[in-house]
PDB file of C-alpha atoms in Angstrom:
ATOM      1  CA  UNK C1412      17.906  10.086 -42.404  1.00 88.00           C
ATOM      2  CA  UNK C1413      14.975   7.487 -41.892  1.00 91.00           C
ATOM      3  CA  UNK C1414      12.619   7.901 -39.508  1.00 92.00           C
ATOM      4  CA  UNK C1415       9.982   4.805 -38.127  1.00 96.00           C
ATOM      5  CA  UNK C1416       7.614   6.380 -36.747  1.00 96.00           C
ATOM      6  CA  UNK C1417       4.450   4.753 -35.534  1.00 97.00           C
ATOM      7  CA  UNK C1418       0.512   6.530 -36.073  1.00 96.00           C
ATOM      8  CA  UNK C1419      -2.398   7.577 -34.516  1.00 95.00           C
ATOM      9  CA  UNK C1420      -6.060   7.067 -34.746  1.00 93.00           C
ATOM     10  CA  UNK C1421      -8.559   9.408 -36.876  1.00 92.00           C
ATOM     11  CA  UNK C1422      -9.178  10.251 -33.034  1.00 89.00           C
ATOM     12  CA  UNK C1423      -6.356  11.376 -30.916  1.00 89.00           C
ATOM     13  CA  UNK C1424      -4.930  12.596 -34.701  1.00 90.00           C
ATOM     14  CA  UNK C1425      -7.610  15.131 -34.621  1.00 88.00           C
ATOM     15  CA  UNK C1426      -7.028  15.786 -30.916  1.00 85.00           C
ATOM     16  CA  UNK C1427      -3.157  16.378 -31.434  1.00 87.00           C
ATOM     17  CA  UNK C1428      -4.091  18.797 -34.055  1.00 89.00           C
ATOM     18  CA  UNK C1429      -6.792  20.535 -32.183  1.00 87.00           C
ATOM     19  CA  UNK C1430      -3.517  21.317 -29.948  1.00 84.00           C
ATOM     20  CA  UNK C1431      -1.169  22.112 -32.271  1.00 87.00           C
ATOM     21  CA  UNK C1432      -4.562  25.145 -34.138  1.00 89.00           C
ATOM     22  CA  UNK C1433      -5.026  25.715 -29.861  1.00 85.00           C
ATOM     23  CA  UNK C1434      -1.633  26.571 -28.912  1.00 85.00           C
ATOM     24  CA  UNK C1435      -0.391  29.113 -32.511  1.00 86.00           C
ATOM     25  CA  UNK C1436      -3.944  30.746 -31.927  1.00 85.00           C
ATOM     26  CA  UNK C1437      -2.742  31.833 -28.551  1.00 81.00           C
ATOM     27  CA  UNK C1438       1.206  32.567 -30.330  1.00 81.00           C
ATOM     28  CA  UNK C1439       3.443  29.660 -29.145  1.00 81.00           C
ATOM     29  CA  UNK C1440       5.089  27.874 -31.819  1.00 82.00           C
ATOM     30  CA  UNK C1441       2.847  25.181 -33.155  1.00 85.00           C
ATOM     31  CA  UNK C1442       3.860  22.147 -35.256  1.00 85.00           C
ATOM     32  CA  UNK C1443       0.397  23.756 -37.414  1.00 84.00           C
ATOM     33  CA  UNK C1444       2.818  26.410 -38.697  1.00 76.00           C
ATOM     34  CA  UNK C1445       4.212  23.854 -40.283  1.00 79.00           C
ATOM     35  CA  UNK C1446       2.611  23.095 -43.878  1.00 78.00           C
ATOM     36  CA  UNK C1447       4.865  20.007 -45.769  1.00 79.00           C
ATOM     37  CA  UNK C1448       2.266  17.515 -46.334  1.00 73.00           C
ATOM     38  CA  UNK C1449       4.248  14.964 -44.698  1.00 79.00           C
ATOM     39  CA  UNK C1450       3.867  16.706 -41.444  1.00 85.00           C
ATOM     40  CA  UNK C1451       0.798  14.586 -39.524  1.00 91.00           C
ATOM     41  CA  UNK C1452       1.294  13.218 -35.468  1.00 94.00           C
ATOM     42  CA  UNK C1453       3.171  10.470 -34.813  1.00 94.00           C
ATOM     43  CA  UNK C1454       5.629   8.379 -32.798  1.00 96.00           C
ATOM     44  CA  UNK C1455       8.910   8.263 -34.035  1.00 95.00           C
ATOM     45  CA  UNK C1456      10.649   4.759 -32.415  1.00 96.00           C
ATOM     46  CA  UNK C1457      13.763   5.064 -33.881  1.00 95.00           C
ATOM     47  CA  UNK C1458      16.094   6.171 -37.043  1.00 93.00           C
ATOM     48  CA  UNK C1459      19.054   4.880 -39.685  1.00 91.00           C
ATOM     49  CA  UNK C1460      20.961   6.580 -41.999  1.00 90.00           C
ATOM     50  CA  UNK C1461      19.583   3.677 -44.371  1.00 89.00           C
ATOM     51  CA  UNK C1462      16.863   1.243 -44.586  1.00 89.00           C
ATOM     52  CA  UNK C1463      17.611  -1.973 -46.332  1.00 91.00           C
ATOM     53  CA  UNK C1464      14.614  -3.912 -48.176  1.00 92.00           C
ATOM     54  CA  UNK C1465      15.835  -6.634 -46.256  1.00 93.00           C
ATOM     55  CA  UNK C1466      15.551  -3.892 -42.877  1.00 94.00           C
ATOM     56  CA  UNK C1467      12.095  -3.058 -44.234  1.00 93.00           C
ATOM     57  CA  UNK C1468      10.632  -6.162 -44.205  1.00 94.00           C
ATOM     58  CA  UNK C1469      11.658  -7.292 -40.401  1.00 95.00           C
ATOM     59  CA  UNK C1470      10.121  -3.834 -39.929  1.00 96.00           C
ATOM     60  CA  UNK C1471       7.274  -5.366 -41.477  1.00 96.00           C
ATOM     61  CA  UNK C1472       6.454  -8.075 -39.664  1.00 96.00           C
ATOM     62  CA  UNK C1473       6.936  -6.327 -36.349  1.00 96.00           C
ATOM     63  CA  UNK C1474       4.921  -3.875 -37.249  1.00 96.00           C
ATOM     64  CA  UNK C1475       2.560  -6.295 -38.255  1.00 95.00           C
ATOM     65  CA  UNK C1476       2.156  -8.222 -34.817  1.00 96.00           C
ATOM     66  CA  UNK C1477       1.978  -5.520 -33.199  1.00 96.00           C
ATOM     67  CA  UNK C1478      -0.386  -2.773 -34.184  1.00 96.00           C
ATOM     68  CA  UNK C1479      -3.167  -2.051 -33.263  1.00 96.00           C
ATOM     69  CA  UNK C1480      -1.403  -0.476 -29.971  1.00 95.00           C
ATOM     70  CA  UNK C1481      -3.248   1.378 -27.704  1.00 93.00           C
ATOM     71  CA  UNK C1482      -1.981   5.161 -26.807  1.00 91.00           C
ATOM     72  CA  UNK C1483      -2.734   7.464 -23.831  1.00 87.00           C
ATOM     73  CA  UNK C1484      -1.340  11.074 -23.860  1.00 83.00           C
ATOM     74  CA  UNK C1485      -0.753  12.081 -20.861  1.00 78.00           C
ATOM     75  CA  UNK C1486       0.358  15.702 -19.902  1.00 76.00           C
ATOM     76  CA  UNK C1487       3.166  18.348 -21.381  1.00 81.00           C
ATOM     77  CA  UNK C1488       6.058  17.400 -21.436  1.00 83.00           C
ATOM     78  CA  UNK C1489       9.208  20.056 -22.714  1.00 84.00           C
ATOM     79  CA  UNK C1490      12.674  18.990 -24.187  1.00 85.00           C
ATOM     80  CA  UNK C1491      15.088  21.968 -23.806  1.00 83.00           C
ATOM     81  CA  UNK C1492      18.198  22.580 -26.427  1.00 76.00           C
ATOM     82  CA  UNK C1493      18.699  24.254 -28.894  1.00 78.00           C
ATOM     83  CA  UNK C1494      15.353  24.205 -30.531  1.00 79.00           C
ATOM     84  CA  UNK C1495      13.111  23.839 -27.515  1.00 84.00           C
ATOM     85  CA  UNK C1496      10.335  21.136 -27.804  1.00 86.00           C
ATOM     86  CA  UNK C1497       7.186  21.340 -26.309  1.00 86.00           C
ATOM     87  CA  UNK C1498       4.691  17.490 -26.647  1.00 87.00           C
ATOM     88  CA  UNK C1499       2.611  15.703 -25.339  1.00 86.00           C
ATOM     89  CA  UNK C1500       3.571  12.596 -23.288  1.00 88.00           C
ATOM     90  CA  UNK C1501       2.613   9.465 -24.352  1.00 92.00           C
ATOM     91  CA  UNK C1502       2.445   6.677 -21.706  1.00 90.00           C
ATOM     92  CA  UNK C1503       4.781   3.995 -22.525  1.00 92.00           C
ATOM     93  CA  UNK C1504       3.211   0.185 -21.497  1.00 92.00           C
ATOM     94  CA  UNK C1505       5.119  -3.155 -22.280  1.00 95.00           C
ATOM     95  CA  UNK C1506       3.534  -3.513 -26.080  1.00 96.00           C
ATOM     96  CA  UNK C1507       5.032  -0.405 -26.688  1.00 96.00           C
ATOM     97  CA  UNK C1508       7.986  -0.261 -25.031  1.00 96.00           C
ATOM     98  CA  UNK C1509       8.782  -4.125 -26.500  1.00 97.00           C
ATOM     99  CA  UNK C1510       7.866  -2.856 -30.208  1.00 97.00           C
ATOM    100  CA  UNK C1511      10.506   0.213 -29.506  1.00 97.00           C
ATOM    101  CA  UNK C1512      13.320  -2.486 -28.504  1.00 96.00           C
ATOM    102  CA  UNK C1513      12.669  -4.769 -31.720  1.00 97.00           C
ATOM    103  CA  UNK C1514      12.527  -1.472 -33.825  1.00 96.00           C
ATOM    104  CA  UNK C1515      15.743  -0.566 -32.530  1.00 94.00           C
ATOM    105  CA  UNK C1516      17.543  -3.590 -31.816  1.00 93.00           C
ATOM    106  CA  UNK C1517      16.496  -3.664 -36.017  1.00 94.00           C
ATOM    107  CA  UNK C1518      18.139  -1.025 -37.323  1.00 92.00           C
ATOM    108  CA  UNK C1519      20.913  -1.015 -35.171  1.00 91.00           C
ATOM    109  CA  UNK C1520      21.714  -4.568 -36.649  1.00 90.00           C
ATOM    110  CA  UNK C1521      20.623  -3.739 -40.271  1.00 87.00           C
ATOM    111  CA  UNK C1522      23.773  -3.316 -42.804  1.00 83.00           C
ATOM    112  CA  UNK C1523      24.073   0.643 -43.510  1.00 78.00           C
ATOM    113  CA  UNK C1524      22.493   1.897 -41.427  1.00 79.00           C
ATOM    114  CA  UNK C1525      24.591   3.865 -39.243  1.00 78.00           C
ATOM    115  CA  UNK C1526      25.076   5.086 -36.100  1.00 78.00           C
ATOM    116  CA  UNK C1527      21.745   4.801 -34.141  1.00 76.00           C
ATOM    117  CA  UNK C1528      20.387   8.562 -32.295  1.00 82.00           C
ATOM    118  CA  UNK C1529      21.078   7.724 -28.975  1.00 81.00           C
ATOM    119  CA  UNK C1530      17.572   9.365 -27.814  1.00 84.00           C
ATOM    120  CA  UNK C1531      16.350   6.262 -29.172  1.00 87.00           C
ATOM    121  CA  UNK C1532      18.367   3.978 -27.217  1.00 85.00           C
ATOM    122  CA  UNK C1533      15.455   1.738 -25.006  1.00 92.00           C
ATOM    123  CA  UNK C1534      16.963   3.599 -22.296  1.00 90.00           C
ATOM    124  CA  UNK C1535      17.182   6.861 -22.770  1.00 93.00           C
ATOM    125  CA  UNK C1536      13.541   7.117 -25.460  1.00 95.00           C
ATOM    126  CA  UNK C1537      11.166   9.648 -24.406  1.00 94.00           C
ATOM    127  CA  UNK C1538       7.634   8.900 -25.705  1.00 96.00           C
ATOM    128  CA  UNK C1539       6.148  11.716 -26.698  1.00 93.00           C
ATOM    129  CA  UNK C1540       3.909  13.421 -30.074  1.00 92.00           C
ATOM    130  CA  UNK C1541       5.500  16.746 -30.949  1.00 90.00           C
ATOM    131  CA  UNK C1542       2.942  19.857 -30.395  1.00 89.00           C
ATOM    132  CA  UNK C1543       5.444  22.850 -31.084  1.00 87.00           C
ATOM    133  CA  UNK C1544       9.119  23.738 -31.497  1.00 84.00           C
ATOM    134  CA  UNK C1545      11.670  26.315 -31.291  1.00 78.00           C
ATOM    135  CA  UNK C1546      10.166  29.762 -29.025  1.00 71.00           C
ATOM    136  CA  UNK C1547       9.291  29.764 -25.370  1.00 66.00           C
ATOM    137  CA  UNK C1548       6.345  27.652 -24.346  1.00 58.00           C
ATOM    138  CA  UNK C1549       6.676  28.101 -20.817  1.00 58.00           C
ATOM    139  CA  UNK C1550       2.454  29.121 -20.387  1.00 57.00           C
ATOM    140  CA  UNK C1551       1.406  26.081 -22.731  1.00 54.00           C
ATOM    141  CA  UNK C1552       0.020  24.825 -19.385  1.00 51.00           C
ATOM    142  CA  UNK C1553      -2.417  21.475 -19.633  1.00 48.00           C
ATOM    143  CA  UNK C1554      -5.471  23.451 -20.740  1.00 51.00           C
ATOM    144  CA  UNK C1555      -4.025  22.507 -24.469  1.00 45.00           C
ATOM    145  CA  UNK C1556      -4.648  19.079 -23.391  1.00 41.00           C
ATOM    146  CA  UNK C1557      -8.382  18.106 -22.714  1.00 45.00           C
ATOM    147  CA  UNK C1558      -9.036  14.614 -21.470  1.00 41.00           C
ATOM    148  CA  UNK C1559     -11.182  12.068 -23.254  1.00 36.00           C
ATOM    149  CA  UNK C1560     -14.571  10.370 -21.820  1.00 34.00           C
ATOM    150  CA  UNK C1561     -13.928   7.879 -19.657  1.00 39.00           C
ATOM    151  CA  UNK C1562     -10.235   8.555 -19.393  1.00 43.00           C
ATOM    152  CA  UNK C1563      -7.920   9.985 -15.846  1.00 46.00           C
ATOM    153  CA  UNK C1564      -8.164  14.684 -16.703  1.00 50.00           C
ATOM    154  CA  UNK C1565      -5.690  15.135 -18.902  1.00 52.00           C
ATOM    155  CA  UNK C1566      -5.479  11.889 -20.166  1.00 51.00           C
ATOM    156  CA  UNK C1567      -6.604  10.760 -24.346  1.00 66.00           C
ATOM    157  CA  UNK C1568      -7.100   6.806 -25.231  1.00 75.00           C
ATOM    158  CA  UNK C1569      -6.839   6.052 -28.140  1.00 88.00           C
ATOM    159  CA  UNK C1570      -4.390   4.223 -30.558  1.00 94.00           C
ATOM    160  CA  UNK C1571      -1.670   3.776 -32.484  1.00 96.00           C
ATOM    161  CA  UNK C1572      -3.044   1.737 -36.224  1.00 96.00           C
ATOM    162  CA  UNK C1573      -0.466   2.545 -39.005  1.00 96.00           C
ATOM    163  CA  UNK C1574       2.932   2.872 -39.553  1.00 97.00           C
ATOM    164  CA  UNK C1575       5.427   4.815 -42.348  1.00 96.00           C
ATOM    165  CA  UNK C1576       8.976   5.392 -42.247  1.00 95.00           C
ATOM    166  CA  UNK C1577       9.835   8.823 -43.109  1.00 92.00           C
ATOM    167  CA  UNK C1578      12.963  10.453 -45.755  1.00 91.00           C
ATOM    168  CA  UNK C1579      14.121  13.164 -44.496  1.00 86.00           C
ATOM    169  CA  UNK C1580      16.114  13.718 -47.411  1.00 86.00           C
ATOM    170  CA  UNK C1581      13.716  13.721 -49.972  1.00 91.00           C
ATOM    171  CA  UNK C1582      11.299  14.857 -47.695  1.00 90.00           C
ATOM    172  CA  UNK C1583       8.906  11.770 -48.159  1.00 89.00           C
ATOM    173  CA  UNK C1584       7.485   8.819 -46.064  1.00 92.00           C
ATOM    174  CA  UNK C1585       6.612   5.247 -47.306  1.00 91.00           C
ATOM    175  CA  UNK C1586       3.556   2.550 -45.954  1.00 94.00           C
ATOM    176  CA  UNK C1587       4.990   0.545 -43.442  1.00 93.00           C
ATOM    177  CA  UNK C1588       3.374  -2.959 -41.032  1.00 88.00           C
ATOM    178  CA  UNK C1589      -0.048  -3.430 -42.056  1.00 76.00           C
TER     179      UNK C1589
END
């Protein structure tokens, strides 16, 4: 499986990693425990079974035209399921929603892409940055989310500055876009 992911600027990445560390120090599930070299804060736009060179070229064009994009992280969101997830919600603006639809459509229409993940469907997609997976996050509160100067409490502003693809079979990444 190949995912198409946006990467935040260094200050936003640092803030997310600090939240990972705070969760770990509190004894809560945290992405800080995931030590693989590809582990870094990211926003998944969509996934595909394969990424042919023609599809990658279309994604590169779309990402080059769209990035950088602003990002605003806003409060905690919890996803239930067999492995519960605690995440920072991402406030989607019009530009992010347009890019998401473009990536989704590109992968959906590409030969060999396979069946798209319905959770990434533009009508269902919940943009977020994962903080921790598994366990009980009910003790994690908004204290893990310091606000940035000049933005409302609970909101951290930054930008999406890069993109990559992650191959879950080989556990490798490759740059996309600019």
